[in-house]
Short mmCIF file of C-alpha atoms and ligand atoms in Angstrom, two decimals:
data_model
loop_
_atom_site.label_atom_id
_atom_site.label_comp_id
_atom_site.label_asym_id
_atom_site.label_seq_id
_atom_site.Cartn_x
_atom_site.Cartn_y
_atom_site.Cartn_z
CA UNK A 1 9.71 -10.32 13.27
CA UNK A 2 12.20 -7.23 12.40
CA UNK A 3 11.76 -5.82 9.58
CA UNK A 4 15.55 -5.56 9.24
CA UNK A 5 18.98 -6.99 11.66
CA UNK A 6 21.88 -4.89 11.72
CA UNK A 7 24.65 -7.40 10.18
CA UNK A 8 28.08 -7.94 12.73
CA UNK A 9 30.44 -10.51 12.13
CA UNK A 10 30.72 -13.41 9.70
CA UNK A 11 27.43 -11.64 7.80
CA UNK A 12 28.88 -8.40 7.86
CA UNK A 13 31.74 -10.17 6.22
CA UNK A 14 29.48 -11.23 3.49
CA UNK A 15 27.45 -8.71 2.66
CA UNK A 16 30.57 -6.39 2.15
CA UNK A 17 32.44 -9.34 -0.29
CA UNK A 18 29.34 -10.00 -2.37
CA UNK A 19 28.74 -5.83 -2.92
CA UNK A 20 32.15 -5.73 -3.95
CA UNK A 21 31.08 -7.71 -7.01
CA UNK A 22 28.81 -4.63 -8.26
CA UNK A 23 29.28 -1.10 -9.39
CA UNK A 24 29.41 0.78 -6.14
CA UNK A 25 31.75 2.92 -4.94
CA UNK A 26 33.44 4.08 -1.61
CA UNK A 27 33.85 2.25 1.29
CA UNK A 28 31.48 -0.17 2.77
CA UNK A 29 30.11 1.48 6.14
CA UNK A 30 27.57 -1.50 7.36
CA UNK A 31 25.16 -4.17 6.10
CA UNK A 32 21.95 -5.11 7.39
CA UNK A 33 19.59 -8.11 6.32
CA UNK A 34 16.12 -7.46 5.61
CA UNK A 35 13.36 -10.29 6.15
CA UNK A 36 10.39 -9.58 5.13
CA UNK A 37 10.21 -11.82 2.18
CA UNK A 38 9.50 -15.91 2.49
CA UNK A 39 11.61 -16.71 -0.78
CA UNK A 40 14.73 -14.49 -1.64
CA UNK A 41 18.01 -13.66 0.69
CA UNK A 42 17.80 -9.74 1.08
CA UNK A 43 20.42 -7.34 2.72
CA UNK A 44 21.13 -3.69 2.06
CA UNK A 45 24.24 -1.91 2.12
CA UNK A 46 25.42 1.13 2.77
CA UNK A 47 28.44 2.81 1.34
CA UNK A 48 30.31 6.40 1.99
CA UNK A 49 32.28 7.96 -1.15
CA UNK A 50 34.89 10.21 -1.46
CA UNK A 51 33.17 13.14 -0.78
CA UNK A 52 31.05 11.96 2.10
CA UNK A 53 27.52 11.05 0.61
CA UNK A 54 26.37 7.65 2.13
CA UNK A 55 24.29 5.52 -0.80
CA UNK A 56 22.49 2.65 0.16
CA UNK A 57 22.29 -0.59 -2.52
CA UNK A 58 20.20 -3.81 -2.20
CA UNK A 59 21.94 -7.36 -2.77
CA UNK A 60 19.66 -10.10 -3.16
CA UNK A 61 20.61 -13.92 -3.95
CA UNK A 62 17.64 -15.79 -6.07
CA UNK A 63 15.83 -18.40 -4.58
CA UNK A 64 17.14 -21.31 -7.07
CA UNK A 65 14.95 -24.03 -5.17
CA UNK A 66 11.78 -21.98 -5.91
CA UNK A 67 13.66 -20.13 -9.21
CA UNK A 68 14.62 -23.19 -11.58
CA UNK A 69 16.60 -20.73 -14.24
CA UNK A 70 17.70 -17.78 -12.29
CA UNK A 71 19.51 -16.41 -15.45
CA UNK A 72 15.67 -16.03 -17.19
CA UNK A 73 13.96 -14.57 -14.52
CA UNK A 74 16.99 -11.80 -14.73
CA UNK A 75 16.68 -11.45 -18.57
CA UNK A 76 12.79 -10.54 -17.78
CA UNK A 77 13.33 -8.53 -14.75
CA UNK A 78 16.17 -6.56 -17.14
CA UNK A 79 13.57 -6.30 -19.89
CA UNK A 80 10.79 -4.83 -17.82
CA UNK A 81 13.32 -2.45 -15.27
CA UNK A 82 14.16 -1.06 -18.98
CA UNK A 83 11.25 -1.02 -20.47
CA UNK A 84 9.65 1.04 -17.60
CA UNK A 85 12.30 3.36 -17.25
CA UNK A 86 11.66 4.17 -21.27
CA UNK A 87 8.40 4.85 -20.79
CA UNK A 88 8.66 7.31 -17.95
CA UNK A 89 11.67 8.99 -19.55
CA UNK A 90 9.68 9.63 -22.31
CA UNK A 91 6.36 10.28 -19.92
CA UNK A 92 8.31 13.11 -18.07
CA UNK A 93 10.99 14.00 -19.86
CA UNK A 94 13.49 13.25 -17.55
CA UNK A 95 14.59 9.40 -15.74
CA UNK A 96 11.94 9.39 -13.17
CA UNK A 97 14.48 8.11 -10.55
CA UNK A 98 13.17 5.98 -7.54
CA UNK A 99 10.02 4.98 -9.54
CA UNK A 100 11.48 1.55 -10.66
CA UNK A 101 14.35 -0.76 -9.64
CA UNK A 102 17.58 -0.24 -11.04
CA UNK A 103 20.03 -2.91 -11.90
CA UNK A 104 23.80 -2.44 -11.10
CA UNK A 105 26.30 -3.87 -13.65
CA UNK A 106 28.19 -6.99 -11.71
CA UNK A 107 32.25 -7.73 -12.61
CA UNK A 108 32.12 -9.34 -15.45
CA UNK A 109 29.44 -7.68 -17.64
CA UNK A 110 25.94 -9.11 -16.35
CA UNK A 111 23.42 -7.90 -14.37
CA UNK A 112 23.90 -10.76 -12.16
CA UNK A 113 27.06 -12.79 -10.34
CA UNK A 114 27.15 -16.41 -9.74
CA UNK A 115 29.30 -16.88 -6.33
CA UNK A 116 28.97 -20.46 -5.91
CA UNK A 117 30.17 -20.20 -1.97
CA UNK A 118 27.32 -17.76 -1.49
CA UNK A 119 25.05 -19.89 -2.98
CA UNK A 120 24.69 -18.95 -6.19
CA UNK A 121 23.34 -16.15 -8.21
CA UNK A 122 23.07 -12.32 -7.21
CA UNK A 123 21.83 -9.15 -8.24
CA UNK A 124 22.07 -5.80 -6.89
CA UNK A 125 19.34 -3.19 -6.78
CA UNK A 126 18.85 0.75 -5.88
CA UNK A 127 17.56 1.18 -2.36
CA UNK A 128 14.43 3.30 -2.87
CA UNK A 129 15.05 5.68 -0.14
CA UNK A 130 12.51 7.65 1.85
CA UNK A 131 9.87 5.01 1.68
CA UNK A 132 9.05 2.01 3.16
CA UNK A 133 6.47 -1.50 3.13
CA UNK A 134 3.62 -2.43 5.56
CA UNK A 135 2.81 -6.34 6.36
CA UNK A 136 -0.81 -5.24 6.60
CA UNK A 137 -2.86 -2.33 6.23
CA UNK A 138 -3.52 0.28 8.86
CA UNK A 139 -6.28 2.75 6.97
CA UNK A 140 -8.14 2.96 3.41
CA UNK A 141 -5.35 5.27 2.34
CA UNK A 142 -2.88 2.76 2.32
CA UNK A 143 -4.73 -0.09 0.43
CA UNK A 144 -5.97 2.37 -2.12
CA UNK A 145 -2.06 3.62 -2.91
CA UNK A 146 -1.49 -0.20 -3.07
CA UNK A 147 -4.21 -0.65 -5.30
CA UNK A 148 -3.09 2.41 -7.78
CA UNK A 149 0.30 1.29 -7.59
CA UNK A 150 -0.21 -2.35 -9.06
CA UNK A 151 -2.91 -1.11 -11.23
CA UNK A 152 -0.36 1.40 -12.75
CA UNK A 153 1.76 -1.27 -12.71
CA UNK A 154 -0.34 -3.37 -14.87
CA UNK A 155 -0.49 0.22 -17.36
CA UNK A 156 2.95 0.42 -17.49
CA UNK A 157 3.85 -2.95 -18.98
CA UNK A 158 0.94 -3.45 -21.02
CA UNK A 159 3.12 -2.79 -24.49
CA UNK A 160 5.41 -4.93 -23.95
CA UNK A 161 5.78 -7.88 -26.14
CA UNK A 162 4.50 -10.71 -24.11
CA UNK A 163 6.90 -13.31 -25.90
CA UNK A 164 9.56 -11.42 -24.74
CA UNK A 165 9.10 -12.59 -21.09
CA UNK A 166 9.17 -16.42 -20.01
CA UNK A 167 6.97 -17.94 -17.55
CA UNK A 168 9.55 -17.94 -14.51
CA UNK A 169 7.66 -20.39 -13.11
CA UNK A 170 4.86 -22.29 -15.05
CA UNK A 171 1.56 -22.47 -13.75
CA UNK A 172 1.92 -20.18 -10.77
CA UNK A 173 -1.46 -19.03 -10.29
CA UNK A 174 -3.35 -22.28 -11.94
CA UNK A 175 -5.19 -22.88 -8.74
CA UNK A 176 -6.70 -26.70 -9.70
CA UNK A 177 -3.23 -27.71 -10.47
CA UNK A 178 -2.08 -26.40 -7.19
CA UNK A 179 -4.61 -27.93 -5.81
CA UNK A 180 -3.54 -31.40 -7.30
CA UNK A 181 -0.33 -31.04 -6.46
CA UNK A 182 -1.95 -30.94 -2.49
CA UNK A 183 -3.41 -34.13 -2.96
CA UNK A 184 -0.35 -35.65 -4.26
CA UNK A 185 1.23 -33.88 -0.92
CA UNK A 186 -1.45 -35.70 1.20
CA UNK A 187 -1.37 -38.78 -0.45
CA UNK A 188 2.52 -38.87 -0.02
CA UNK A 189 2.57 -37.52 3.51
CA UNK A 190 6.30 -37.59 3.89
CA UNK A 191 6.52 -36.22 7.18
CA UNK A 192 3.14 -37.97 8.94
CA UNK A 193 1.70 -34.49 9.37
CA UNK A 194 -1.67 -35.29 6.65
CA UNK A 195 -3.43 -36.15 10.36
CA UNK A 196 -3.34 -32.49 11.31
CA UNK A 197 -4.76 -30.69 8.73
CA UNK A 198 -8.61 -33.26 7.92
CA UNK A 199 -10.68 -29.58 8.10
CA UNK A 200 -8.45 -27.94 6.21
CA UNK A 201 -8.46 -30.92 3.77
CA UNK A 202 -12.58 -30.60 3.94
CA UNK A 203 -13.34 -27.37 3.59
CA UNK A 204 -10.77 -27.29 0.00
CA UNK A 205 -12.15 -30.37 -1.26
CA UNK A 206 -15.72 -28.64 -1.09
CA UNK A 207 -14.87 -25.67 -3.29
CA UNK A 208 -12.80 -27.97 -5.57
CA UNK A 209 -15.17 -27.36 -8.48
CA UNK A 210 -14.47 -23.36 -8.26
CA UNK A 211 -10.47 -23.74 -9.02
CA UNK A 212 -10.42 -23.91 -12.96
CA UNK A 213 -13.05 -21.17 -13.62
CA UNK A 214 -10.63 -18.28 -14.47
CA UNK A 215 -8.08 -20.71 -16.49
CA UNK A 216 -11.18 -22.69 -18.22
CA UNK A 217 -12.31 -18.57 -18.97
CA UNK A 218 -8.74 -17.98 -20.24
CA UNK A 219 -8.38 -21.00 -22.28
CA UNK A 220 -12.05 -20.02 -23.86
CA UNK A 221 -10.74 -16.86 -25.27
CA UNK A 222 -12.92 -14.92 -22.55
CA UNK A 223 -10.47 -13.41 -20.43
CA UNK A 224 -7.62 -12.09 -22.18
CA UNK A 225 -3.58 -13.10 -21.20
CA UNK A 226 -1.26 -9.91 -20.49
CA UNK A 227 1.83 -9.31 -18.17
CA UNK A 228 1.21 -9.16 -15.07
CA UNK A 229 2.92 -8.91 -11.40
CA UNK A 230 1.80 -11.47 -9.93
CA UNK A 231 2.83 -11.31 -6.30
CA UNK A 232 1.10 -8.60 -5.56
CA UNK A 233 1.33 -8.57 -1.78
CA UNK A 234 1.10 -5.38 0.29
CA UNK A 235 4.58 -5.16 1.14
CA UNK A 236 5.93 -5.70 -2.35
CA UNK A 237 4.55 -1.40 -2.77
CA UNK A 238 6.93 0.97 -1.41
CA UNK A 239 4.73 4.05 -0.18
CA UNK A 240 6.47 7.47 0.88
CA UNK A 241 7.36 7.09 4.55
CA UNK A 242 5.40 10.71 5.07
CA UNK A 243 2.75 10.66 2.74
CA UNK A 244 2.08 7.17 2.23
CA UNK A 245 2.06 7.89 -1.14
CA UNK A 246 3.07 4.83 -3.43
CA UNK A 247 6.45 5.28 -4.93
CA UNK A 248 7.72 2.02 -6.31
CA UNK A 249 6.18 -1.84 -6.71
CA UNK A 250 9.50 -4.29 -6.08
CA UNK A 251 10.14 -7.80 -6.59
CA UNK A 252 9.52 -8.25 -10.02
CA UNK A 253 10.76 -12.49 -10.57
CA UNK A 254 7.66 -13.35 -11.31
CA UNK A 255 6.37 -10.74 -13.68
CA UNK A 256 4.90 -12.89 -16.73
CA UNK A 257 2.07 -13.37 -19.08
CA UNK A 258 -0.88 -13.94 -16.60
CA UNK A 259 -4.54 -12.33 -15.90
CA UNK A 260 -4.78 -8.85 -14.42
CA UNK A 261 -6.98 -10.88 -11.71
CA UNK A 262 -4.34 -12.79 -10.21
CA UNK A 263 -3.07 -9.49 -9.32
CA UNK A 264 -6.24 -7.95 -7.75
CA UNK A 265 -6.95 -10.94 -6.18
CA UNK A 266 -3.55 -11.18 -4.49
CA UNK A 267 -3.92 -7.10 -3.18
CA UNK A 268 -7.52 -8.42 -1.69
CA UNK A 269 -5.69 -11.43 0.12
CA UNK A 270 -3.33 -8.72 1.13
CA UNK A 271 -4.83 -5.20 1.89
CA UNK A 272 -8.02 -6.12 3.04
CA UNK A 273 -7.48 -7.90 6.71
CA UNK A 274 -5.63 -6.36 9.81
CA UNK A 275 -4.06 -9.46 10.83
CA UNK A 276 -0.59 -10.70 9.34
CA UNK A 277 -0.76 -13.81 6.67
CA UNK A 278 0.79 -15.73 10.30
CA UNK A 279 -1.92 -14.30 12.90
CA UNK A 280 -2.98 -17.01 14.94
CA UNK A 281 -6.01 -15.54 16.41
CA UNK A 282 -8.50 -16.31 13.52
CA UNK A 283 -11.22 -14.05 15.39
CA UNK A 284 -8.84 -10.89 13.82
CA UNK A 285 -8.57 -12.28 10.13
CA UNK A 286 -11.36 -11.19 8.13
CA UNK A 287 -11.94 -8.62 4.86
CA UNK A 288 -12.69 -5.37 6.10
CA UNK A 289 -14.93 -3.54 3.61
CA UNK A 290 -13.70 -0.61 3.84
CA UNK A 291 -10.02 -1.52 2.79
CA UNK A 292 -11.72 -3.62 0.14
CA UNK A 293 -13.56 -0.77 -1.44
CA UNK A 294 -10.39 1.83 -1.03
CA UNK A 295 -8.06 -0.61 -2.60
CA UNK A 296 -10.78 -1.43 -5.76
CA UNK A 297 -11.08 1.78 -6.24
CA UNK A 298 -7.57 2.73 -6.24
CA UNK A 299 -6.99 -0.02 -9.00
CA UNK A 300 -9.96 0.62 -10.89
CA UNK A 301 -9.16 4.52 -11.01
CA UNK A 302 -5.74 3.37 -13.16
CA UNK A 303 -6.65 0.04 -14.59
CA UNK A 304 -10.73 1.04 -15.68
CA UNK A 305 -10.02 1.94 -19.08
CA UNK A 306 -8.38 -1.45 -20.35
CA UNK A 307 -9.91 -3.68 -18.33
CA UNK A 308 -12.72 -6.21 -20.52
CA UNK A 309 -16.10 -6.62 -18.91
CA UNK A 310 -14.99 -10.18 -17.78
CA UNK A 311 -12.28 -9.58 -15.99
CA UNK A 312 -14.47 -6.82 -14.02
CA UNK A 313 -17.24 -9.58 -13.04
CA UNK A 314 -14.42 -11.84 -11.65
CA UNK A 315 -12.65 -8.95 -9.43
CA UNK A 316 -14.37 -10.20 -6.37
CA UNK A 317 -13.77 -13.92 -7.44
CA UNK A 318 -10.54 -13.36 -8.09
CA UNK A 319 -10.10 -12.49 -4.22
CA UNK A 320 -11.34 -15.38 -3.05
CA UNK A 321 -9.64 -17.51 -5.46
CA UNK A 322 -6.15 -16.45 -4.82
CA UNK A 323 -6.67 -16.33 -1.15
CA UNK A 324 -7.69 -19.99 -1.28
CA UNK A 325 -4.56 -21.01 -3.68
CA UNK A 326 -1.99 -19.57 -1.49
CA UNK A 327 -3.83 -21.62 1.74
CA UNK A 328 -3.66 -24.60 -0.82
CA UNK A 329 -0.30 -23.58 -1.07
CA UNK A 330 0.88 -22.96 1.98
CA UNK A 331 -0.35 -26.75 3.40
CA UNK A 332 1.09 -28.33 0.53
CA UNK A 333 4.34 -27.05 2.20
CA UNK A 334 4.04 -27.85 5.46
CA UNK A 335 3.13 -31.51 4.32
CA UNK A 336 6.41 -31.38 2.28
CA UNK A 337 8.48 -30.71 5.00
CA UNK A 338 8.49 -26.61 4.55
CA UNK A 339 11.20 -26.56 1.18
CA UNK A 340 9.87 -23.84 -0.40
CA UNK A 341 8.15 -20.63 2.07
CA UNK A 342 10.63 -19.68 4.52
CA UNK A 343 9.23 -20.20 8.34
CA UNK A 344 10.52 -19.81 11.83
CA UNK A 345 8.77 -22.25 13.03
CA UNK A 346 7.59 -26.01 12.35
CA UNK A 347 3.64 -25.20 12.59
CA UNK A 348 4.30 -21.95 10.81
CA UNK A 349 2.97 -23.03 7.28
CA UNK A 350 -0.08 -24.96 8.90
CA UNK A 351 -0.54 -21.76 10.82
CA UNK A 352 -0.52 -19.40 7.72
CA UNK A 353 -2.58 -21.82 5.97
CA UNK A 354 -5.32 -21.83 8.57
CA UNK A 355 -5.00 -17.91 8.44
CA UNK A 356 -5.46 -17.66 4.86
CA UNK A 357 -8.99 -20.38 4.26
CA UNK A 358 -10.15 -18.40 7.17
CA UNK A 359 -9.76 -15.71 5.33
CA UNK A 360 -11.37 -17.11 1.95
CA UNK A 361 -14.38 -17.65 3.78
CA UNK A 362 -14.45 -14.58 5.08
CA UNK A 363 -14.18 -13.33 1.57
CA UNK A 364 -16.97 -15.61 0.28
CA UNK A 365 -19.59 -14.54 2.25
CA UNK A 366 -19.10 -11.39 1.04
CA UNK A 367 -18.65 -11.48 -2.40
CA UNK A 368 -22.03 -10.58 -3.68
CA UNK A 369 -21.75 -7.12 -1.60
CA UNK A 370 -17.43 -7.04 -3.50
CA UNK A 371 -18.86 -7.37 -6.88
CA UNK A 372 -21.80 -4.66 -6.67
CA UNK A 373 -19.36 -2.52 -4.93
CA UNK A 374 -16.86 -2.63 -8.10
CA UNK A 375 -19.94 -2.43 -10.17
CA UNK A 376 -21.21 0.33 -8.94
CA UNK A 377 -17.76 2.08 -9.55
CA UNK A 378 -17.91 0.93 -13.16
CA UNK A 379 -20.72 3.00 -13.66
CA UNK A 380 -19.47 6.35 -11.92
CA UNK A 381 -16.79 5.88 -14.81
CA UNK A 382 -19.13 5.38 -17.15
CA UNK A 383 -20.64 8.78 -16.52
CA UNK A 384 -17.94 10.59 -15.62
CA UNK A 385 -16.69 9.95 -18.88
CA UNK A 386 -20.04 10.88 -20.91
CA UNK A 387 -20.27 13.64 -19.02
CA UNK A 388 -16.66 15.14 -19.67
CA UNK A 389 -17.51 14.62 -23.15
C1 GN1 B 1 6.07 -15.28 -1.60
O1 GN1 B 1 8.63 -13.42 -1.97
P1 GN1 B 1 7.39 -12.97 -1.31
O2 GN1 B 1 7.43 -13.16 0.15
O3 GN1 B 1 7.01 -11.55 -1.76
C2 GN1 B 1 5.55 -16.00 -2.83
C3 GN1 B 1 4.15 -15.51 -3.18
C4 GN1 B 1 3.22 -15.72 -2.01
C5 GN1 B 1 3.80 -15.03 -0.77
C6 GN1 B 1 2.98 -15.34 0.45
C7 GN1 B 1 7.79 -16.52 -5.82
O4 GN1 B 1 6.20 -13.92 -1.90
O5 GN1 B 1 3.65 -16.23 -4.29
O6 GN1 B 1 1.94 -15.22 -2.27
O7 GN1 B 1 5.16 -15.46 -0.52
N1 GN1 B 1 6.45 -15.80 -3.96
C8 GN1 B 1 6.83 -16.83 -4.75
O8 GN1 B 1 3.25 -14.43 1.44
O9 GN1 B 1 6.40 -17.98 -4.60
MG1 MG B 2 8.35 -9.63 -1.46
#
């Protein structure tokens, strides 16, 4: 699919009423709509002022099926936009502009506007230009900008307070409970499609004893709770479009307390295989090593001084783990009837769902040769650091 449709018509229509709510000036020149998200309505704008400079601004409506209180998820995507411009204000001196979404002020004095015949709530965002997002990776460079950028990411919201953001939605990464929830799905079969997914079904019932490890670690005291992204995906890093050099990580809903891992192990699901999360040919979706070690090292290189020992022996887990919720998740969908992921067609959850277990296994018979990878780049820290002392 297009990464983005020029808007005529009815949409056009739209897309110029709902900027008019925001902060923008001149005229509206065109609108397109973006779609490479499965949850959010996207569309950018583009606007000439007075004196002839064309700006381009993102509108976005919230998801309020998947979003249950849009209104928090904007008070913590307000509180970490801020918080993050603060800290590279003070960093460099000087508002570090491009580096992190800005929110526009909407008629009436919030960050937001409720339009109830648009349905519902939106926001408006800078357009970072002079970058764009892959689907999948094309060379180690990529996944280890990717890898930096969350890892940074992770750096640059570690001081915040973490009772200042809400969970926008509560147990997003607790893999066993997702996991319930399937069987609830199964048991329920609403729309008689349980028949077509028995391997599927199989395979997840024989790792079910693998899904609580990094919560049962968390509730233990062993792996310890920050903020975190946590949808990590490639395309939610915007790399320079000449130097594929990361420049901004977007969508930021469901930034909440979580573990650093759900966020590495969401890049592995992500920036490791050269087949889209929808490739149908399962022969193509595997973990490439290469990408693997790229994008570990590219989040180790800004995350190794703060991570604990314990979450460093689950990295590799944490790939497989996350790659196997979203699968989980993904057929729980398509036996609800598809309500939550957008798809464009009626197999298309089963289909990404088959992608992404292939995928897990994939990633489990390799784990052993993940984990000495990242330990052997432990070390070279390790020394590095002795020996600059
Ligand atoms: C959704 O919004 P988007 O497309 O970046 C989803 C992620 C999934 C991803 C699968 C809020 O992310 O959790 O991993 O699809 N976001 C939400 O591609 O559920
Ligand atoms: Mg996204």
């Amino acid at each position: 699919m297009p990464h983005s449709k020029h808007a005529t018509g009815a949409v056009a229509e739209r897309i110029a009423r709902i900027g008019n709510q925001f902060a923008i000036s001149g005229d509206f020149l065109y609108g397109e709509e973006l779609c490479n998200g499965h949850i959010n309505t996207t569309y950018r704008a583009c606007y000439r002022s007075e004196d002839g400079l064309e700006e381009r601004y993102i509108l976005q409506r919230i998801n309020d099926y998947v979003f249950k209180e849009p209104a928090q998820v904007m008070r913590n995507v307000e509180k970490v936009t801020r918080h993050i411009t603060w800290k590279l204000m003070r960093r460099r001196g000087r508002c570090n502009a491009g580096q992190i979404l800005t929110l526009y002020p909407a008629r009436g004095g919030r960050s937001y506007i409720v339009l109830p015949d648009e349905g519902g709530m939106w926001r408006c965002y800078n357009n970072i230009e002079g970058t764009h997002t892959y689907d999948v990776v094309e060379n180690t460079r990529q996944a280890y900008q990717a890898g930096y950028a969350f890892g940074s990411f992770q750096e640059l919201v570690s001081d915040m307070n973490p009772d200042d953001i809400k969970e926008s939605i509560p147990d997003f990464h607790n893999t066993a409970k997702r996991y319930e929830k399937l069987l609830g799905s199964v048991a329920a079969d609403v729309k008689g499609r349980a028949a077509d997914c028995q391997a599927e079904l199989e395979l997840l019932a024989g790792w079910a004893d693998r899904y609580s490890k990094l919560t049962d670690m968390q509730a233990r005291g062993e792996i310890p709770t920050r903020i975190t992204h946590n949808d990590t995906k490639i395309n939610n890093v915007m790399l320079d479009e000449e130097s594929d050099q990361a420049v901004c990580v977007i969508d930021l809903d469901t930034v909440m307390p979580g573990l650093s891992l759900y966020d590495f192990g969401d890049m592995v699901r992500t920036a490791t295989c050269e087949a889209e999360e929808d490739e149908k040919d399962l022969s193509k979706v595997k973990l490439e090593m290469p990408f693997f070690e790229s994008l570990a090292e590219g989040y180790l290189d800004a995350t190794n001084e703060f991570l604990t020992q314990s979450e460093i022996d689950n990295l590799a887990f944490a790939g497989w783990l996350i790659t196997t919720e979203i699968g989980i998740r993904f057929l729980t969908d398509y036996l609800d009837g598809d309500l939550y992921f957008r798809t464009e067609y009626p197999e298309h959850n089963l289909v990404r769902a088959r992608n992404q277990l292939k995928l897990a296994q994939s990633i489990d018979e390799k784990l052993p040769r993940m984990q000495r990878y990242i330990n052997r780049l432990i070390k070279s820290y390790k020394t590095q650091y002795k020996k600059a002392r």
